[in-house]
CSV table of C-alpha atoms in Angstrom, one decimal:
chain,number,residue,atom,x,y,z
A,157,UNK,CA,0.0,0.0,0.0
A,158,UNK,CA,2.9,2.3,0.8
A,159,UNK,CA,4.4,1.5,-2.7
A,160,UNK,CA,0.8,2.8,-4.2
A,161,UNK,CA,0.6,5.8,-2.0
A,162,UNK,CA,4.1,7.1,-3.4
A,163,UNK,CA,3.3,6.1,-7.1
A,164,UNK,CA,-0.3,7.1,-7.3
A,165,UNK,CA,-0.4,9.9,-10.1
A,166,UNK,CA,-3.3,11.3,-11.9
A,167,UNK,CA,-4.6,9.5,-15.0
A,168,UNK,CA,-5.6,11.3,-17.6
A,169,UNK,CA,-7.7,14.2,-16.6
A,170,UNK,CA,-9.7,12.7,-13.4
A,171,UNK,CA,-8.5,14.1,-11.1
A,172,UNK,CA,-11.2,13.3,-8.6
A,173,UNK,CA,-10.4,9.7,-8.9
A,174,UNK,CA,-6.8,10.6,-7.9
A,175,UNK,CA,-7.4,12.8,-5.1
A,176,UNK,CA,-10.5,10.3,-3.6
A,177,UNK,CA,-7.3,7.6,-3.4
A,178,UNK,CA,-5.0,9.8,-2.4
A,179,UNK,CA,-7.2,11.1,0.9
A,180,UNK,CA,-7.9,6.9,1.5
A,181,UNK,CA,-4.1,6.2,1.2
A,182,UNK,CA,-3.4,9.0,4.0
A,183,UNK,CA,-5.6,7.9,6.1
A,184,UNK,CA,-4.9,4.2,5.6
A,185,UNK,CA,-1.3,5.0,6.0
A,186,UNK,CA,-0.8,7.6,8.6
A,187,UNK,CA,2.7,6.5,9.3
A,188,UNK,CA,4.1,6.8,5.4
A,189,UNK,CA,3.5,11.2,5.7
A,190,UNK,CA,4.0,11.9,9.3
A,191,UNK,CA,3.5,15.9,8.7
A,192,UNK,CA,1.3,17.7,6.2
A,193,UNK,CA,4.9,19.4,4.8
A,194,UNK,CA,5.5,15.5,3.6
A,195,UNK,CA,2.1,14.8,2.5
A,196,UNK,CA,1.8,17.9,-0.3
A,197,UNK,CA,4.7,17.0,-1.5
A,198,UNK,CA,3.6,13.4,-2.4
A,199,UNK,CA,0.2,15.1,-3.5
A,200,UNK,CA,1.8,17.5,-5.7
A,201,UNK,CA,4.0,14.5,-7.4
A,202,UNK,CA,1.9,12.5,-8.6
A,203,UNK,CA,0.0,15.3,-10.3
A,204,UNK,CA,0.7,15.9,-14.1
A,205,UNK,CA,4.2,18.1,-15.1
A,206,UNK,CA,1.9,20.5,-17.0
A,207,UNK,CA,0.5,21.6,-13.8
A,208,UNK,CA,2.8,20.5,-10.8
A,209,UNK,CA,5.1,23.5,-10.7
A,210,UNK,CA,2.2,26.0,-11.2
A,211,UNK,CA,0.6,24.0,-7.5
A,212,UNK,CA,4.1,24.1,-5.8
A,213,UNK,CA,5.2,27.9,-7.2
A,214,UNK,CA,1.4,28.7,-5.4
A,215,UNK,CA,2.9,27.4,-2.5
A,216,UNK,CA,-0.8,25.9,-0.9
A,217,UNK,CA,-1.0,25.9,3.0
A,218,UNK,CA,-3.3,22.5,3.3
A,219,UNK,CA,-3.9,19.6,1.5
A,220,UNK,CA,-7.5,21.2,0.8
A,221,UNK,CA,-5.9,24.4,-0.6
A,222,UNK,CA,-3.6,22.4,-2.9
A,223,UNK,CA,-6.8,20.3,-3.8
A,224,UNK,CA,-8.6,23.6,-4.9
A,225,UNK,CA,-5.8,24.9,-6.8
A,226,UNK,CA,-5.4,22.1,-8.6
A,227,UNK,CA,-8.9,21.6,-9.5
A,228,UNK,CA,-8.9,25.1,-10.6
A,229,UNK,CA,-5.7,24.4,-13.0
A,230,UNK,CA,-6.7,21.2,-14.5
A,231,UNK,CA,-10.3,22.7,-15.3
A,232,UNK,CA,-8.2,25.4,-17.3
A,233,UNK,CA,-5.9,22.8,-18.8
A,234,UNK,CA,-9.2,20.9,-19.9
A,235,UNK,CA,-10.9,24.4,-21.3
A,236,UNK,CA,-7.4,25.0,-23.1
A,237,UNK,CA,-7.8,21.8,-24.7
A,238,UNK,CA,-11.3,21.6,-25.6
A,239,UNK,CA,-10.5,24.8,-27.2
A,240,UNK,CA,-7.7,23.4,-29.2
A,241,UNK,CA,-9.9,20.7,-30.3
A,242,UNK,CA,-12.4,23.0,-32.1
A,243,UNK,CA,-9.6,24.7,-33.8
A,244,UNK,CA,-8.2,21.8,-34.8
A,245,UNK,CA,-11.2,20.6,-36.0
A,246,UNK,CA,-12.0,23.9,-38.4
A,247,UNK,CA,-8.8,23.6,-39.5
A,248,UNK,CA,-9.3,19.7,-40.7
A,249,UNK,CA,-12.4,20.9,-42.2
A,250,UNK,CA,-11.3,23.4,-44.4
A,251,UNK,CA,-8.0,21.5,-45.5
A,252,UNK,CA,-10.2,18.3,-46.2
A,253,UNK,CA,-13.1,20.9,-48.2
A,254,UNK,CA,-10.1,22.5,-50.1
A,255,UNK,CA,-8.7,19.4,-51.2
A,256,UNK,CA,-11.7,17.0,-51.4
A,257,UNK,CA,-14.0,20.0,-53.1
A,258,UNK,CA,-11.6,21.1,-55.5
A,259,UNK,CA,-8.6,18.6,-55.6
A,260,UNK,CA,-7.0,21.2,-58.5
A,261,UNK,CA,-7.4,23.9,-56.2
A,262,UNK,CA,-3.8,24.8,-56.0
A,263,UNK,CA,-2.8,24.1,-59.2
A,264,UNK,CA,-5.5,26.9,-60.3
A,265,UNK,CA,-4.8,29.3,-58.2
A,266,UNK,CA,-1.1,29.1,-59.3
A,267,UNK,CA,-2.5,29.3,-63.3
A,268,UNK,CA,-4.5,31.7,-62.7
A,269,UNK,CA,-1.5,33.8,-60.7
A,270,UNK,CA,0.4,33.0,-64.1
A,271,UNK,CA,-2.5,33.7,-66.5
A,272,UNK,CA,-2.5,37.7,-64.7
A,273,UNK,CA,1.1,37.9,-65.0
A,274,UNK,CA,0.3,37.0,-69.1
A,275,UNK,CA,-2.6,39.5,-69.5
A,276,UNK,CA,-0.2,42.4,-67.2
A,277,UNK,CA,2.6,41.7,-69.8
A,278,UNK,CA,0.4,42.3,-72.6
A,279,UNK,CA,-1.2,45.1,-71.6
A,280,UNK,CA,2.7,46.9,-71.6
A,281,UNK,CA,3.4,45.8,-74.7
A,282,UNK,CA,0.3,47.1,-76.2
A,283,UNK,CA,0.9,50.4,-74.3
A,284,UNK,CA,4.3,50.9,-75.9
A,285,UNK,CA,3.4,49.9,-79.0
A,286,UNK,CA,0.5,53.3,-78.6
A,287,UNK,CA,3.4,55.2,-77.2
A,288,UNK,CA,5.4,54.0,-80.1
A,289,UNK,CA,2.6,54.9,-82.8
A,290,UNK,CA,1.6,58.3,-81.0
A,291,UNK,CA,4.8,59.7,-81.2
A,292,UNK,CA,5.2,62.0,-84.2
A,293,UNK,CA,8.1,61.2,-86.4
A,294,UNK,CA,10.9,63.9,-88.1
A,295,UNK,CA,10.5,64.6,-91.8
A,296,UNK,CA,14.1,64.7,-93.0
C-alpha cells in the first residue's frame, strides 16, 4: 500500500479519482507522511508536469488548498484543450473541403496567378506599341 501511496499519479484528466485515493491512502497509511509538509509533497508529485510547478510555485497551505488549486488548474488545462480541439477541428475541415472540393485547387490558383502575369505583360506591350505609334516622327 505504501508502494501505491508514493506512485499514485493522476490519469488522464480525473482528477477526482486521484485525489478520492490519495485522501484513502493517507488515512490508511498515517505512518508513510508523518507531517502535512510530507504529505503535499507526495500530493503535488503524482499530479501531471503540466500543472505541478504552477501547484508548488502557489505554495498551498493544506492539503485542501492544494486540492482547490489544482482543481482550478486542470479545469483550465481541460478548457485550453477543448478549445484546441475546435480549432483543430475547423482547420481539418477546411483542409479536407479544399482538397476534397476542388482537388486542383492549387494548381488553379497558381495558373491563374500565371494567366494575370500573361494578361499584365500584354497590356505593356500594347501600351508601348500606342506610345510608339503616337509619337510624331521627323520629316528629313
Amino acid at each position: 500500500m505504501e508502494d501505491e501511496f508514493y506512485n499514485l499519479t493522476v490519469k488522464g484528466n480525473d482528477l477526482k479519482t486521484y485525489v478520492r485515493r490519495f485522501q484513502e491512502l493517507a488515512v490508511l497509511c498515517p505512518t508513510v507522511v508523518p507531517n502535512s509538509e510530507k504529505i503535499m509533497k507526495v500530493f503535488i508529485g503524482g499530479l501531471p508536469r503540466s500543472i505541478e510547478g504552477n501547484v508548488t510555485a502557489l505554495k498551498p497551505q493544506t492539503l485542501e488548498e492544494a486540492i482547490t488549486i489544482t482543481q482550478r488548474l486542470m479545469d483550465q488545462v481541460i478548457k485550453h484543450n477543448s478549445m484546441q480541439g475546435i480549432n483543430d477541428h475547423k482547420r481539418k475541415f477546411d483542409d479536407r473541403r479544399t482538397f476534397t472540393n476542388n482537388k486542383n485547387y492549387h494548381n488553379n490558383r497558381n495558373n491563374n496567378n500565371s494567366n494575370n502575369d500573361h494578361h499584365q505583360q500584354q497590356n505593356r506591350r500594347q501600351e508601348i506599341v500606342k506610345a510608339y505609334a503616337a509619337t510624331p516622327t521627323e520629316n528629313h
